[in-house]
CSV table of C-alpha atoms in Angstrom, one decimal:
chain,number,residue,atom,x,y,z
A,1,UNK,CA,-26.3,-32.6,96.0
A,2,UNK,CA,-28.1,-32.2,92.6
A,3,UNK,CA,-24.9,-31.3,91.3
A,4,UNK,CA,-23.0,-33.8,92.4
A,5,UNK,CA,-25.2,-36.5,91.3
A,6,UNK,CA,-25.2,-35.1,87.5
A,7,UNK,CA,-21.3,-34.9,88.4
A,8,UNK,CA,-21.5,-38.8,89.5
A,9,UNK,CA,-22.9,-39.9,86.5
A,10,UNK,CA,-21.4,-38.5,84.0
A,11,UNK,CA,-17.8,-39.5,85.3
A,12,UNK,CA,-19.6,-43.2,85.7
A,13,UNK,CA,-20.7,-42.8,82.1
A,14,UNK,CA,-16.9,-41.6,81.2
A,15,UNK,CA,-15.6,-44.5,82.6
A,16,UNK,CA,-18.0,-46.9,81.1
A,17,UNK,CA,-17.7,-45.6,77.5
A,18,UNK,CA,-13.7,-45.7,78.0
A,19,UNK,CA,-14.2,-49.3,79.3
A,20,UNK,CA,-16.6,-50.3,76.2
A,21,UNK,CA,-13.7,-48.6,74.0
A,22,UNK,CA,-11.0,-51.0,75.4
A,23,UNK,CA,-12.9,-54.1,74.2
A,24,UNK,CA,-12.3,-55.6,71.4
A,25,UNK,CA,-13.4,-58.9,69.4
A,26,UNK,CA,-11.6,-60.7,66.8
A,27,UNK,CA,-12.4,-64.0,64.7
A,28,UNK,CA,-10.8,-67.1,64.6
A,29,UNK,CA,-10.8,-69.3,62.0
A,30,UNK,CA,-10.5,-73.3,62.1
A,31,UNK,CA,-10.6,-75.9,58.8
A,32,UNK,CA,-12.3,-78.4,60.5
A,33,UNK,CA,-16.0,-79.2,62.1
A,34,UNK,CA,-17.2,-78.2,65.5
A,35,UNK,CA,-16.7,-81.6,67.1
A,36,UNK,CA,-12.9,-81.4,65.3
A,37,UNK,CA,-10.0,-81.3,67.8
A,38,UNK,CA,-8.7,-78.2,66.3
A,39,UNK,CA,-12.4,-76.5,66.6
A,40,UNK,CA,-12.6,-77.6,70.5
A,41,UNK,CA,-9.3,-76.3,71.2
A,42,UNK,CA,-9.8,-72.6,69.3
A,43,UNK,CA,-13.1,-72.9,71.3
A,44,UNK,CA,-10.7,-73.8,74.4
A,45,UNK,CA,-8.1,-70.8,73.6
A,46,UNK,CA,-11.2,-68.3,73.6
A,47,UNK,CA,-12.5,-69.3,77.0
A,48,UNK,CA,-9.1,-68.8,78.4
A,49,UNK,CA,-8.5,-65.3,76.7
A,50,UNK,CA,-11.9,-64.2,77.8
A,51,UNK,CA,-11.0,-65.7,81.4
A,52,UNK,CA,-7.3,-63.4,81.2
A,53,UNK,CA,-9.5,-60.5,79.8
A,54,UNK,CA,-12.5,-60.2,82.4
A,55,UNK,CA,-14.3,-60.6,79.1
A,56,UNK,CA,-12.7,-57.7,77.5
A,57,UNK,CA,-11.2,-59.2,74.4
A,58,UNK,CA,-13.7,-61.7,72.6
A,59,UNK,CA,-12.5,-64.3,70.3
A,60,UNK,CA,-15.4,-66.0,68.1
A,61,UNK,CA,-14.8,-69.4,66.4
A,62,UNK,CA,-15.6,-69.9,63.0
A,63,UNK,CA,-15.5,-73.7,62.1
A,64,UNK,CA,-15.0,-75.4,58.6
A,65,UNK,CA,-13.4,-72.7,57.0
A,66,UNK,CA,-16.2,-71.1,56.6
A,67,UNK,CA,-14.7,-67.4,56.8
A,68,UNK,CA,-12.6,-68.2,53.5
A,69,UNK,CA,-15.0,-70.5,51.5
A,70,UNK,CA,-13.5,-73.7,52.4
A,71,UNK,CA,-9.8,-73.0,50.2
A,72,UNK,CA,-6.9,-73.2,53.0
A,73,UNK,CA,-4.6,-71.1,50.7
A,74,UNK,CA,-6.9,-68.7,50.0
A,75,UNK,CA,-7.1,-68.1,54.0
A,76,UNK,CA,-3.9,-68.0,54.6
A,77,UNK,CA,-3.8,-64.9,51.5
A,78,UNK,CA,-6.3,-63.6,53.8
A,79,UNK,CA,-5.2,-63.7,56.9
A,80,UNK,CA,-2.1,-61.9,55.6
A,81,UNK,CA,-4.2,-59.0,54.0
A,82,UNK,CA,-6.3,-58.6,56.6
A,83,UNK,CA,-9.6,-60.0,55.9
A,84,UNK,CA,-8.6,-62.8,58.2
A,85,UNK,CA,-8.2,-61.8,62.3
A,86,UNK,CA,-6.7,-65.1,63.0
A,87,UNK,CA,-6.3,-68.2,61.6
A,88,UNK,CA,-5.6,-72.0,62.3
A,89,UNK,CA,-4.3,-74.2,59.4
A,90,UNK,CA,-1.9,-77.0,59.4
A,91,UNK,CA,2.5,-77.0,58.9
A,92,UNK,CA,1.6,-78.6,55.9
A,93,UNK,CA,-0.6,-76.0,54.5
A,94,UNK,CA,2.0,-73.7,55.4
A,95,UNK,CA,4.7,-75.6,53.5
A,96,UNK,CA,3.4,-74.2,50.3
A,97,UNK,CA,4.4,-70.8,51.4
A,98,UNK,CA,7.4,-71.7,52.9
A,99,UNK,CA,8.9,-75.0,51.9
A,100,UNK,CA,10.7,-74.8,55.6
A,101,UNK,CA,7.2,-76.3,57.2
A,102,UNK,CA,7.7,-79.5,55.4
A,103,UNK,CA,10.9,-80.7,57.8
A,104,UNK,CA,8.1,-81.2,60.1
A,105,UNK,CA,6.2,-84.0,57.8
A,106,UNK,CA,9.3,-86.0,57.2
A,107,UNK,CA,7.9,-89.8,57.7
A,108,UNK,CA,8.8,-91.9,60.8
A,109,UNK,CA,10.7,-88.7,62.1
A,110,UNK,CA,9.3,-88.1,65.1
A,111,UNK,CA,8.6,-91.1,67.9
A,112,UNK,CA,6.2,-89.6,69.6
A,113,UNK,CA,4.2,-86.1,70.2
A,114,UNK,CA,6.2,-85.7,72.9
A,115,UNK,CA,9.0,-85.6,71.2
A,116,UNK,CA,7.2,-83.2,68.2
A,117,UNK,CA,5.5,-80.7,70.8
A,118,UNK,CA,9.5,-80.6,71.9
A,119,UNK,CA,10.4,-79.4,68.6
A,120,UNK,CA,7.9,-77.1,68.4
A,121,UNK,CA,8.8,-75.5,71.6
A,122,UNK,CA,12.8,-75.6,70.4
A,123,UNK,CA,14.5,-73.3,68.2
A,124,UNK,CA,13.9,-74.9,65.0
A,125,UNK,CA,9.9,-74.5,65.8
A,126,UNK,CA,10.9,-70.8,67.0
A,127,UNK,CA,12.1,-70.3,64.0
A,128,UNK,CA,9.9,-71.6,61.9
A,129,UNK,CA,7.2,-69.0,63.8
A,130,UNK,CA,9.4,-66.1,62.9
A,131,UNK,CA,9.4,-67.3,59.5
A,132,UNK,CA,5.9,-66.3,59.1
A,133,UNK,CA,6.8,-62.9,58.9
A,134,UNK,CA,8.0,-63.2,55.6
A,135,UNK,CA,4.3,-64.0,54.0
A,136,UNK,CA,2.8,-61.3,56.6
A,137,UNK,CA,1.5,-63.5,59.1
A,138,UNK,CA,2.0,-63.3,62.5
A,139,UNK,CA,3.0,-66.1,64.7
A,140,UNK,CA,0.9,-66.6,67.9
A,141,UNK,CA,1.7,-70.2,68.8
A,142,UNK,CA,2.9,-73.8,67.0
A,143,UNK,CA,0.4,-76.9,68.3
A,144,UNK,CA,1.1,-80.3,67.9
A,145,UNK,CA,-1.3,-82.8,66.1
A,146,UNK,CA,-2.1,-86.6,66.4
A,147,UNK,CA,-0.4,-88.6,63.9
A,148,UNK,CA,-1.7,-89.5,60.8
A,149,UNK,CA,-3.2,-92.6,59.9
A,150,UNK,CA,-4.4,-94.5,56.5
A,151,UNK,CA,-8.2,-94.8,56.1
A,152,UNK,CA,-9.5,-96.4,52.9
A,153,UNK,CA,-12.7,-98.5,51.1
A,154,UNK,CA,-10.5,-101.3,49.2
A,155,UNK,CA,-8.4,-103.7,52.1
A,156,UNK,CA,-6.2,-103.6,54.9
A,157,UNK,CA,-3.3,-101.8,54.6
A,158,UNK,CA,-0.3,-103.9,56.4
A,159,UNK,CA,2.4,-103.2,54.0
A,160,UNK,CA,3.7,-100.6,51.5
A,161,UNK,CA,2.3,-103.3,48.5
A,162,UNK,CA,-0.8,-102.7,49.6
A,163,UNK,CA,-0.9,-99.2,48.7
A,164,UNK,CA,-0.4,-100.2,45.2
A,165,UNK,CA,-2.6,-98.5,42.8
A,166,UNK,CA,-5.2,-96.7,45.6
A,167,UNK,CA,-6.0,-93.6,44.7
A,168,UNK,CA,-5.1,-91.7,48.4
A,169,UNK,CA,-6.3,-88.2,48.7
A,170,UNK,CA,-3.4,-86.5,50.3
A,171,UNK,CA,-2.8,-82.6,51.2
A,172,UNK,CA,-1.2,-80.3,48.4
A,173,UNK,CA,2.3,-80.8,49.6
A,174,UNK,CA,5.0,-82.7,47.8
A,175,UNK,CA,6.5,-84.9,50.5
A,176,UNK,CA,2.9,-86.1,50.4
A,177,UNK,CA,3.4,-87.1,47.1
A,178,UNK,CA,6.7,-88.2,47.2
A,179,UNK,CA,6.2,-91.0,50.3
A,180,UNK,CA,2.8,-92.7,48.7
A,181,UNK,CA,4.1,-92.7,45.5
A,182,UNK,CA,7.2,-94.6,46.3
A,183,UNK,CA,4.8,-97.0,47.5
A,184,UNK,CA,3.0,-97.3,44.5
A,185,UNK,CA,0.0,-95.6,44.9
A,186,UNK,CA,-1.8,-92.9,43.1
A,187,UNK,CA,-1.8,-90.2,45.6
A,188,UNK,CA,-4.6,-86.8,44.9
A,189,UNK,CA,-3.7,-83.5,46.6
A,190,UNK,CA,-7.0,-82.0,47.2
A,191,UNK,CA,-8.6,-79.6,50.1
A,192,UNK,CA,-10.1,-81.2,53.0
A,193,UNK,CA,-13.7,-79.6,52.3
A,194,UNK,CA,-13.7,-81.7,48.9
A,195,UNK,CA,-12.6,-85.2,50.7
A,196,UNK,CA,-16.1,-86.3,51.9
A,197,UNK,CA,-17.9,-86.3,48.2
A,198,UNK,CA,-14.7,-87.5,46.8
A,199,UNK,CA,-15.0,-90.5,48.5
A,200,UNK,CA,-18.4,-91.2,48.1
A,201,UNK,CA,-18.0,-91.1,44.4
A,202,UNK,CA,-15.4,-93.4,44.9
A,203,UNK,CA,-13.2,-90.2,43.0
A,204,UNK,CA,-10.6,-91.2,45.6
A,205,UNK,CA,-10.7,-94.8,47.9
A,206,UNK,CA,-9.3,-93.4,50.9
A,207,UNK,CA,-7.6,-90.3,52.8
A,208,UNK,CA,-4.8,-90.5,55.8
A,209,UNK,CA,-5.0,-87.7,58.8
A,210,UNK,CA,-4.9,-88.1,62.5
A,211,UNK,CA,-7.5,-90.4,63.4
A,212,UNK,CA,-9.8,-88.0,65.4
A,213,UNK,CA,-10.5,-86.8,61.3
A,214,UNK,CA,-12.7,-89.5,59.9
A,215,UNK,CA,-14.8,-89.3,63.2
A,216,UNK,CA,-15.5,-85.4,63.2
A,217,UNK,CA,-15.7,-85.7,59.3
A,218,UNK,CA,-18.0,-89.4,59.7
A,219,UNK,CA,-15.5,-90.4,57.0
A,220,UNK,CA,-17.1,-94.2,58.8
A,221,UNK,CA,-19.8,-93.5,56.4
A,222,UNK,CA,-17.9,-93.7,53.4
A,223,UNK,CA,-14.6,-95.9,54.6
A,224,UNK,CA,-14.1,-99.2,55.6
A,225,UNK,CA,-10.6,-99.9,56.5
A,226,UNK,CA,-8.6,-97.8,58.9
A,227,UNK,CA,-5.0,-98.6,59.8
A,228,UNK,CA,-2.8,-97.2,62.3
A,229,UNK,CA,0.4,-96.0,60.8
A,230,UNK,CA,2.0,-93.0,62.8
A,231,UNK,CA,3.3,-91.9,59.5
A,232,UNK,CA,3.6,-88.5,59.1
A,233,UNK,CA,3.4,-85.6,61.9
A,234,UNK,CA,2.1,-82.5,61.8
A,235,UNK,CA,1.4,-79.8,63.3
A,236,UNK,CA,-0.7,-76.5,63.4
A,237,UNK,CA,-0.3,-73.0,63.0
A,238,UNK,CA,-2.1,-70.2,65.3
A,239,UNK,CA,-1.5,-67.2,63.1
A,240,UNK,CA,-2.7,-63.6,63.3
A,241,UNK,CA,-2.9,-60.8,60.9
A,242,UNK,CA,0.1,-58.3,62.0
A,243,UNK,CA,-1.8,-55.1,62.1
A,244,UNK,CA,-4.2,-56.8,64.0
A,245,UNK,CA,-2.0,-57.5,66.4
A,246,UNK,CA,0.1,-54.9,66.7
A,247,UNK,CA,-3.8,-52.2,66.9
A,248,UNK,CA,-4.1,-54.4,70.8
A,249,UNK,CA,-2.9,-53.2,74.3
A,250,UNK,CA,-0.1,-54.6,75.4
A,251,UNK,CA,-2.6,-56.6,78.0
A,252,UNK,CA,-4.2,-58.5,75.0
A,253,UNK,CA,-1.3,-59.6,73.5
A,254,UNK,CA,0.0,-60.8,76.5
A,255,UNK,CA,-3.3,-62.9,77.3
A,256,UNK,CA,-3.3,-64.4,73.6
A,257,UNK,CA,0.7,-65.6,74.0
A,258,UNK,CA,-0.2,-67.0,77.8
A,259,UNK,CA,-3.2,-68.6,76.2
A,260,UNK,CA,-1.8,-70.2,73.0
A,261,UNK,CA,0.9,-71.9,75.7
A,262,UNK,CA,-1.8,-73.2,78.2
A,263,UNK,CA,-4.2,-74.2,74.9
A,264,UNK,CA,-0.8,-76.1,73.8
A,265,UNK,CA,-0.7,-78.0,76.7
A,266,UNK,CA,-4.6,-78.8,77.4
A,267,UNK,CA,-4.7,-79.7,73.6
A,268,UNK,CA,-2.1,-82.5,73.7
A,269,UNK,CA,-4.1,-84.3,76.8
A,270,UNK,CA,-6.9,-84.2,75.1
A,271,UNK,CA,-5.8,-85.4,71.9
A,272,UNK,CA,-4.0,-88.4,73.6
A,273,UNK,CA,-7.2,-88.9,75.7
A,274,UNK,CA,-9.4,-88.9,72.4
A,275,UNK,CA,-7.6,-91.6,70.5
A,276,UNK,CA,-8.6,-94.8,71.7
A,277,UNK,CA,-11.8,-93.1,72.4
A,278,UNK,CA,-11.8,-92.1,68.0
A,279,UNK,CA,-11.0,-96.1,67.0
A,280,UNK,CA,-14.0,-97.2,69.3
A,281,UNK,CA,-16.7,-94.9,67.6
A,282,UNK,CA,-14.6,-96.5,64.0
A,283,UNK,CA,-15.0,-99.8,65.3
A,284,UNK,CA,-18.7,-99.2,66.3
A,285,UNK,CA,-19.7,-97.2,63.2
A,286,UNK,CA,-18.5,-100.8,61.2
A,287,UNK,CA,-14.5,-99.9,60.2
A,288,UNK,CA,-12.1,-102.5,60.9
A,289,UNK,CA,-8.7,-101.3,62.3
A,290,UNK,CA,-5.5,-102.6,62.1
A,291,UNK,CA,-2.2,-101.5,64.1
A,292,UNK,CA,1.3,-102.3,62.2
A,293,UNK,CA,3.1,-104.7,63.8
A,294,UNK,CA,7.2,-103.4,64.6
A,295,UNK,CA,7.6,-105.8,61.5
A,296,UNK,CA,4.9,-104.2,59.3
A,297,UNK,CA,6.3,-100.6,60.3
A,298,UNK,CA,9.6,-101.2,59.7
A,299,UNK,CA,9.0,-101.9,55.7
A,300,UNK,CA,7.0,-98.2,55.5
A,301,UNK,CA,9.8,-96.9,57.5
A,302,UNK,CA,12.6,-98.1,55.3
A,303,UNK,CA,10.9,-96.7,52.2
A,304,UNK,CA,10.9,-93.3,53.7
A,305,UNK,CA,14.5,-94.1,54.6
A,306,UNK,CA,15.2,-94.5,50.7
A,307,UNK,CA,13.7,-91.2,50.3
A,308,UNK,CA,15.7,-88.9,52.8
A,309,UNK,CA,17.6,-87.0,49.7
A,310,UNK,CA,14.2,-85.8,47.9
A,311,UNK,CA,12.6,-85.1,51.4
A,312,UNK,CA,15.9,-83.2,51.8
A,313,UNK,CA,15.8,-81.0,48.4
A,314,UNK,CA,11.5,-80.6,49.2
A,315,UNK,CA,12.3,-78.8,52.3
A,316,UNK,CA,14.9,-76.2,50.0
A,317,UNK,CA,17.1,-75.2,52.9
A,318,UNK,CA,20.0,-77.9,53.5
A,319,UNK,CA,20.9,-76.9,57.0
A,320,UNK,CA,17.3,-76.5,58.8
A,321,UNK,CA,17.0,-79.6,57.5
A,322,UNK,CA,20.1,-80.6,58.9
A,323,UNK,CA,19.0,-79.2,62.1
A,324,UNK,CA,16.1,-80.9,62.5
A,325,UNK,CA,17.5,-84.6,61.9
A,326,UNK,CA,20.0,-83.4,65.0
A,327,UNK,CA,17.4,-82.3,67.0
A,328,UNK,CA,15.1,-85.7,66.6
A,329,UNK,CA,18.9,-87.7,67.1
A,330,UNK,CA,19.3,-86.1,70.0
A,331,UNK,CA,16.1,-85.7,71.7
């Protein structure tokens, strides 16, 4: 009996180191602060891995870019060497490494996120995940993103005159550039991290991202004006280092590809819940919002009308971009 106890435990012991062995825990990544909709929803994706795994594969959230000192291309470099597990940054981060992410941004392309998380989901955003390959990256999943809106210290914005001479922090991408330019304003690539100070110094007078932004970031402290634009869309990028990948059972990378799909979809509820909830906390923190009329939208649409052929030559490959003006005619 002795002996068979001894015998018990030490194959219960076997199978509990074995067990132990199989975990494993990776980080994750996110640009923005904990109440961000990109933090909730990497916090969202790890309950639901850990929920596929019985616990067995951890994924710990890392907000505000902390695990790469705040500089977005510096943790995409990262991520691709290894440093990084996994990583969520925007398309239009992205579109520095591969000028293909910027057919995403073109203005006034998409109606709706319906219509975007369609594209995503399509060959064009299947594609565009492969791509990632190329810079050592790879892709776990493409999410959609509110659309962007025009926050500022100076006036209303209700048409492209407006713009005229406001210095507009923007990301570091050229279509960026391009678009408020046209319009006449001075517009500042710059990393998110630095936006805050830069507009309390009054370095910049205002800043344009999905509206959930200035209410994780309390951009109400140091802006006044918010208008809703629908602009620009963009998107984000769940991206893992390769090795790190490829090192899981085949379990794990199942759970992380069912997760990313079901994250998708809770993610775009939420984000439509949360806006009219986001202009509310504005409103009561003391911005004043404005909506563009059909009228007021249509003069920001036909500037980035009168742009199409340097949107065109920004995204540097003729028939993606081709591709992706069929797919929003046709969709």
């Amino acid at each position: 009996m002795r002996h068979f106890t001894i015998r018990s435990l030490l194959a219960a012991a076997t199978m509990l180191t074995a067990t132990i062995a199989q975990a494993e825990t990776l980080t994750l990544s996110t640009p923005d602060p904990d109440t961000s909709e990109i933090t909730l929803a990497a916090k969202k994706f790890a309950d639901i891995v850990s929920t596929k795994t019985n616990g067995e594969l951890t994924i710990k959230v890392f907000p505000n870019g902390t695990l790469y000192g705040g500089d977005p291309a510096a943790g995409v470099k990262q991520l691709a060497g290894g440093s990084l597990d996994m990583l969520l940054n925007s398309t239009s981060l992205y579109a520095t490494f591969n000028p293909k992410f910027t057919a995403i941004a073109i203005p006034y392309q998409f109606r709706d996120i319906e219509q975007l998380r369609a594209y995503l989901d399509s060959e064009n955003g299947q594609e565009l995940e492969a791509d990632l390959s190329k810079i050592g990256i790879k892709g776990v999943d493409l999410w959609s993103r509110p659309l962007r809106q025009i926050t500022n210290s100076k006036l209303p914005i209700t048409s492209p005159a407006d713009l005229k001479g406001l210095k507009l922090r923007v990301p570091n991408n050229p279509l960026w550039v391009e678009f408020f330019g046209a319009m006449g304003a001075a517009p500042t690539p710059m990393a998110f991290a630095e936006v805050y100070n830069a507009l309390q110094l009054k370095v910049v007078d205002g800043q344009e991202n999905p509206i959930n932004v200035p209410v994780s970031a309390k951009l109400y402290e140091v802006q006044t004006y918010a208008t809703i634009s629908n602009h620009i869309a963009d998107a984000w990028v769940l991206g893992m280092n390769p090795a790190r990948y490829e090192g899981l059972s085949d379990a794990f990378k199942t759970a992380l590809t069912d997760a990313a799909k079901e994250t998708e979809t809770w993610k775009a509820a939420n984000d439509a819940a949360d806006i009219e909830k986001s202009i509310a906390t504005l409103k009561a923190n003391g911005m004043e919002v404005n909506e563009l009329t059909d009228a007021q939208r249509k003069a920001f649409v036909d500037v980035a009308a009168g742009l199409e052929e340097k949107f065109a030559a920004l995204v540097k490959d003729k028939a993606f971009f081709d591709r992706t003006r069929a797919f929003v005619t046709t969709n």
